[in-house]
mmCIF file of C-alpha atoms and ligand atoms in Angstrom:
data_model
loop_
_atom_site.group_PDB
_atom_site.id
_atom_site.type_symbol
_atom_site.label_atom_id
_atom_site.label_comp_id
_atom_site.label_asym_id
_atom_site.label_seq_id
_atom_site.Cartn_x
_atom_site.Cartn_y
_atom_site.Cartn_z
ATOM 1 C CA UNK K 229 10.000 24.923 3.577
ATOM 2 C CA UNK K 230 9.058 28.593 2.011
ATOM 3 C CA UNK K 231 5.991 28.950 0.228
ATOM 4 C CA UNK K 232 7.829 29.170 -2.957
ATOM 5 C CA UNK K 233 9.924 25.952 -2.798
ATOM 6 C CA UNK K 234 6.401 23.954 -1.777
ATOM 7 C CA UNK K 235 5.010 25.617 -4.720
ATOM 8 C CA UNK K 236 7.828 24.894 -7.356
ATOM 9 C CA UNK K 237 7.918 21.023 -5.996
ATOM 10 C CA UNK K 238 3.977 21.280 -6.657
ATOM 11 C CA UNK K 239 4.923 22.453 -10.156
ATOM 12 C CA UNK K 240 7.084 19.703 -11.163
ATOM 13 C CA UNK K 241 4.286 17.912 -12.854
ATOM 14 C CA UNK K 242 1.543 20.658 -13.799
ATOM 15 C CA UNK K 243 -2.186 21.005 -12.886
ATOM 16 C CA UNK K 244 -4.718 19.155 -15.280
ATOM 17 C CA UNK K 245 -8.322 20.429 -15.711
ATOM 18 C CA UNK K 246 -10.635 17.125 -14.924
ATOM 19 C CA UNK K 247 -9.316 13.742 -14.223
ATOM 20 C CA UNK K 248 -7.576 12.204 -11.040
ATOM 21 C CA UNK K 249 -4.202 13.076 -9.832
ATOM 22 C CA UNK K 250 -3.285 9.857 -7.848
ATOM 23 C CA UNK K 251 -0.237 11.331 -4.596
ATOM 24 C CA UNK K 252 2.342 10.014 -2.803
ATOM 25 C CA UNK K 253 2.470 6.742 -4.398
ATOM 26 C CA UNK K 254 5.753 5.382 -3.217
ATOM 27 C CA UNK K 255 8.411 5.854 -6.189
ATOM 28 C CA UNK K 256 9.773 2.361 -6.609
ATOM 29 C CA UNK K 257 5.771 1.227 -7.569
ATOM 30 C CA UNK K 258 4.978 3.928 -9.977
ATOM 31 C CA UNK K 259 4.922 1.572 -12.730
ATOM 32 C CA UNK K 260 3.422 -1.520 -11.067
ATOM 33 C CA UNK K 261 0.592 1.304 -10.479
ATOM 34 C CA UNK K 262 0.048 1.698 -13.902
ATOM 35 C CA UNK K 263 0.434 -1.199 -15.111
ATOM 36 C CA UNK K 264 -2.383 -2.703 -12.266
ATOM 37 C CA UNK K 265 -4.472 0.374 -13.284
ATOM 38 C CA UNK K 266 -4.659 -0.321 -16.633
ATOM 39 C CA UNK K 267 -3.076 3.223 -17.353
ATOM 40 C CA UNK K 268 -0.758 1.869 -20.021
ATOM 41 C CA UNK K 269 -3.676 0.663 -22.011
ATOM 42 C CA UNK K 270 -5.925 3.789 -21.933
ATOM 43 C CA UNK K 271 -5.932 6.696 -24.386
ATOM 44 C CA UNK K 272 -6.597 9.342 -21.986
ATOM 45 C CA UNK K 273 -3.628 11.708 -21.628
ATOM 46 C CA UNK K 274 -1.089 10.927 -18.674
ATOM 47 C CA UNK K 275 1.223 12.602 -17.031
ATOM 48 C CA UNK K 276 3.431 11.435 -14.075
ATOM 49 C CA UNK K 277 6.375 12.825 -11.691
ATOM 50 C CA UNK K 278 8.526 9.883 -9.936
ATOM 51 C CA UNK K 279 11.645 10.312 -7.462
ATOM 52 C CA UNK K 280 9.652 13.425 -5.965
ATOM 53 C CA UNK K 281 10.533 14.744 -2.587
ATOM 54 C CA UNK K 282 8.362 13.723 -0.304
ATOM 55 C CA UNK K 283 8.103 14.461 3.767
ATOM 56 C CA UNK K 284 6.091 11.484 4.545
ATOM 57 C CA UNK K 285 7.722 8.763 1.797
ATOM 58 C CA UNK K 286 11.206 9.897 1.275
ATOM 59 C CA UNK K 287 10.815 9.971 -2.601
ATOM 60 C CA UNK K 288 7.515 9.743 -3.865
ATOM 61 C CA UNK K 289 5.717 8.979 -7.337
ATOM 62 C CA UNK K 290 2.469 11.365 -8.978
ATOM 63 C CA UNK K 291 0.596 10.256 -11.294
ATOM 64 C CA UNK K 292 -2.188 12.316 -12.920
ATOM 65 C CA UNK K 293 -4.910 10.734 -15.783
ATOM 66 C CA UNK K 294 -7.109 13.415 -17.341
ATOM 67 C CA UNK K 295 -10.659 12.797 -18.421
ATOM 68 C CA UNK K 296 -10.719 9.370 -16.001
ATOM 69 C CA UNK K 297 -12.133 9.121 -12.924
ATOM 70 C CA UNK K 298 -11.485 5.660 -10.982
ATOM 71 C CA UNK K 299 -14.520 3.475 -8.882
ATOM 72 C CA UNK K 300 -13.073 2.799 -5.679
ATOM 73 C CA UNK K 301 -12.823 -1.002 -6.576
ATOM 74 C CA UNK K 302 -10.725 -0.351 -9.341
ATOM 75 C CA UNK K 303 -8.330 1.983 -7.253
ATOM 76 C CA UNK K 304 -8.542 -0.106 -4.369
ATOM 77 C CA UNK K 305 -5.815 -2.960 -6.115
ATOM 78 C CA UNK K 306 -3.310 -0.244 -5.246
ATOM 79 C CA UNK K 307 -3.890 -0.232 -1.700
ATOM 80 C CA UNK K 308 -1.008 -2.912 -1.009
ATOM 81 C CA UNK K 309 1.675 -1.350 -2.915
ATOM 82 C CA UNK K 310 0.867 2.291 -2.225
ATOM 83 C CA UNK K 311 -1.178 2.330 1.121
ATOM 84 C CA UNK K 312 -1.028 6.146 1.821
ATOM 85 C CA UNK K 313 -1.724 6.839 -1.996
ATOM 86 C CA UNK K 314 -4.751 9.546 -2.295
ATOM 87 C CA UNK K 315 -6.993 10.936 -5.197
ATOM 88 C CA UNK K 316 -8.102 14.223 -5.955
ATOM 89 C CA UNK K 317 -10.702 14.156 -8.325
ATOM 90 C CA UNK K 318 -10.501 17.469 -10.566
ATOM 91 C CA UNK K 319 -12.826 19.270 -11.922
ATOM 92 C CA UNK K 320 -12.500 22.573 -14.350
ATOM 93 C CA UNK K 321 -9.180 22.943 -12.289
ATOM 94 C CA UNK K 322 -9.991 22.587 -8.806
ATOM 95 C CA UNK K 323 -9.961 19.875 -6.358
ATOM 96 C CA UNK K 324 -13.411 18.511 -5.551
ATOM 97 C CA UNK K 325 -12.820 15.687 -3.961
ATOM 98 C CA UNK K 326 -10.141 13.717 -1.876
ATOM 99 C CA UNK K 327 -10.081 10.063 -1.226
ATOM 100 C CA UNK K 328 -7.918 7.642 0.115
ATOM 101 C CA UNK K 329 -7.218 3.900 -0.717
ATOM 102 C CA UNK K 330 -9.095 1.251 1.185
ATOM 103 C CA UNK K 331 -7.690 -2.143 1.513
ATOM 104 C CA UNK K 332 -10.004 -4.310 -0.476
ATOM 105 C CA UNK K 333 -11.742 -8.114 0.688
ATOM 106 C CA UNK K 334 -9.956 -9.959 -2.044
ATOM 107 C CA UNK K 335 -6.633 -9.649 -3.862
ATOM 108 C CA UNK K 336 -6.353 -11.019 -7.149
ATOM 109 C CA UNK K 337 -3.172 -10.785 -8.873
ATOM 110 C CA UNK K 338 -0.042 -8.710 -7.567
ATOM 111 C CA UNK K 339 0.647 -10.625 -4.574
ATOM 112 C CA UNK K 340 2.633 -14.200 -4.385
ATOM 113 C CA UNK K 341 1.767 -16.851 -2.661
ATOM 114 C CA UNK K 342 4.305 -17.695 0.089
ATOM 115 C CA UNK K 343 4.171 -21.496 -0.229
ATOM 116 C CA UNK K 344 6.138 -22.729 -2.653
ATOM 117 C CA UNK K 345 4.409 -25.952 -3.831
ATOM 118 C CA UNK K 346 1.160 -23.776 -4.279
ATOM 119 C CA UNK K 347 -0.320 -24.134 -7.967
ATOM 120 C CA UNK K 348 -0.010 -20.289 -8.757
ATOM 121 C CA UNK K 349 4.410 -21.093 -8.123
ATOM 122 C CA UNK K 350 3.805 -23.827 -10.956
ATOM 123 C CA UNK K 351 1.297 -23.341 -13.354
ATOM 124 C CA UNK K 352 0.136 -20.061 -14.792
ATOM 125 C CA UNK K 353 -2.949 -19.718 -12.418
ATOM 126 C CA UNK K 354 -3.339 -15.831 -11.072
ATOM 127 C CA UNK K 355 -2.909 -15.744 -7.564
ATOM 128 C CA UNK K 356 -6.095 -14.841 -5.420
ATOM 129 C CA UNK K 357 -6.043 -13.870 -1.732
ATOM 130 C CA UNK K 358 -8.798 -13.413 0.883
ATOM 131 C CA UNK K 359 -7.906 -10.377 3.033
ATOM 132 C CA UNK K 360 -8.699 -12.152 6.644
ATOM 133 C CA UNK K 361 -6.709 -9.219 8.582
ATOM 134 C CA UNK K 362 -5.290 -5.936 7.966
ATOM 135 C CA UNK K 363 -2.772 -4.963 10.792
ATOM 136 C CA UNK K 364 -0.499 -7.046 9.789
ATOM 137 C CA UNK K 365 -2.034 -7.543 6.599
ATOM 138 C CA UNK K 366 -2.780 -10.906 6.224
ATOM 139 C CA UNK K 367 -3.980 -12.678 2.685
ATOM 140 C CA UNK K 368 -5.258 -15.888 3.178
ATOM 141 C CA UNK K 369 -4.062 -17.934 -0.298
ATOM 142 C CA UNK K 370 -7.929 -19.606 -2.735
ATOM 143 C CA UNK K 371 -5.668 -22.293 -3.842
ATOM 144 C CA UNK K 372 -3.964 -23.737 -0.851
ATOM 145 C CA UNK K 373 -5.111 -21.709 2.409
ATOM 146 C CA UNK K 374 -1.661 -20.826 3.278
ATOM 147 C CA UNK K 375 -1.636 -17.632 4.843
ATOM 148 C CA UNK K 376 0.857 -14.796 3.371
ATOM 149 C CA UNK K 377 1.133 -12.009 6.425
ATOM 150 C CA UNK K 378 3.188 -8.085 6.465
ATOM 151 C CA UNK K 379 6.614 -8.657 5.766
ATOM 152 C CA UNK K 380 6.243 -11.696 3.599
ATOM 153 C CA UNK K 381 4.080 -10.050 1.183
ATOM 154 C CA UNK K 382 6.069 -9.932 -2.062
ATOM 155 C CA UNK K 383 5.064 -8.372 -5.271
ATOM 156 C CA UNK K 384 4.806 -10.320 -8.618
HETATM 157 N N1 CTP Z 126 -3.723 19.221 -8.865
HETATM 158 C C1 CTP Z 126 -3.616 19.131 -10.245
HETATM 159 N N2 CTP Z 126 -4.427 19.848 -11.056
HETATM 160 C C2 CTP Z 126 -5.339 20.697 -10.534
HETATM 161 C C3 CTP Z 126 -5.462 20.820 -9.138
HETATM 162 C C4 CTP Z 126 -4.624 20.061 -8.315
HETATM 163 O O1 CTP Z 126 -2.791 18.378 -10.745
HETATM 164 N N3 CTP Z 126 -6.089 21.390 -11.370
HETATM 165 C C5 CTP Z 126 -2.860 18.400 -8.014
HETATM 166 C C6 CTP Z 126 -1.885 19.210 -7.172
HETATM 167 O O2 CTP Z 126 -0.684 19.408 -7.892
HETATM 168 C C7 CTP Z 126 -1.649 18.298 -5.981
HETATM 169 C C8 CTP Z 126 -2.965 17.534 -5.865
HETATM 170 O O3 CTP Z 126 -3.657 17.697 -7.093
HETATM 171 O O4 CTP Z 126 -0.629 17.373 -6.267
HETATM 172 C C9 CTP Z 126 -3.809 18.008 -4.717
HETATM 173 O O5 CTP Z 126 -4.065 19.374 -4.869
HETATM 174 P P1 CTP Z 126 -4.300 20.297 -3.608
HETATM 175 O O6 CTP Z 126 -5.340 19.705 -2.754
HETATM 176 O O7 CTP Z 126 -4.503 21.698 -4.110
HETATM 177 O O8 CTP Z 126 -2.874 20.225 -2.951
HETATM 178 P P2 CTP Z 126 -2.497 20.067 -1.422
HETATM 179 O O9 CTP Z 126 -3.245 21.081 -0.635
HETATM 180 O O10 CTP Z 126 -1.013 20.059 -1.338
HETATM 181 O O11 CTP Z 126 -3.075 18.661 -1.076
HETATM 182 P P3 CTP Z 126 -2.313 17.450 -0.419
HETATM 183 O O12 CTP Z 126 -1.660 17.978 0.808
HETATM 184 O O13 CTP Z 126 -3.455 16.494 -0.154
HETATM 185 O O14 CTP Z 126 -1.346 16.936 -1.456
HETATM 186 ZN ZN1 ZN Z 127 -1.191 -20.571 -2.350
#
């Protein structure tokens, strides 16, 4: 790709001056990322890109949230849903910092549990998982010990 077509793509969505621009979230999550972030409850300004080219996703989401910069426990809850998602933390413009999602201990929320006569299917209990392995991800269930693993990992 020419310089110019990488920097019109870049373009799509334009440059903030201090905040986090959150890449290469994959485009059918972009709004299961903010709502998990909290970004539809914040004030701060947003601004996002979805259905993006991307080499490594196929289509990809941006999302960028000026004046707000994340702790890694708080942008860790993405790390199932968009596992190659990284942050640039900006400041006056530039890019001081790049950082990656970790896969957190504990997942609580997002996920459901794969057995079906587990509480959190019946009764309005929020689902809670202890991470026990990570390739295949594996989330071992608080409530019943069932264990959830890669493919059956669904999204609430
Ligand atoms: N960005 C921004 N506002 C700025 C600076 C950067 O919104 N003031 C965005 C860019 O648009 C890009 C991301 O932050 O999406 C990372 O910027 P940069 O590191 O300059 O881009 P790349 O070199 O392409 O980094 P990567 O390959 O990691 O995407
Ligand atoms: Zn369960």
């Amino acid at each position: 790709m020419s310089d110019i077509s990488k920097r019109k793509l870049k373009l799509k969505v334009s440059a903030i001056k201090e905040g986090t621009v959150i890449d290469h979230i994959p485009a059918p999550f972009l709004f299961k990322v903010i709502a998990i972030l909290g970004l539809d409850k914040i004030k701060n300004q947003i601004t996002f890109g979805t259905n993006l080219e991307s080499v490594k996703l196929g289509s990809k989401a941006i999302i960028k949230v000026s004046d707000k910069f994340f702790r890694n426990d708080e942008i860790n809850k993405i790390a199932l849903i968009a596992p190659h998602a990284n942050l640039n933390i900006i400041k006056n413009y530039e890019v001081v910092e790049k950082k990656i999602v970790e896969i957190p201990n504990e997942i609580k929320g997002i996920v459901k549990c794969i057995n079906p006569q587990c509480i959190t299917n019946h009764e309005k209990v929020t689902t809670c998982f202890k991470v026990v392995a990570t390739n295949p991800i594996s989330l071992k269930c608080k409530y019943c010990e069932k264990l959830t693993i890669g493919e059956q990992i669904r999204i609430q």
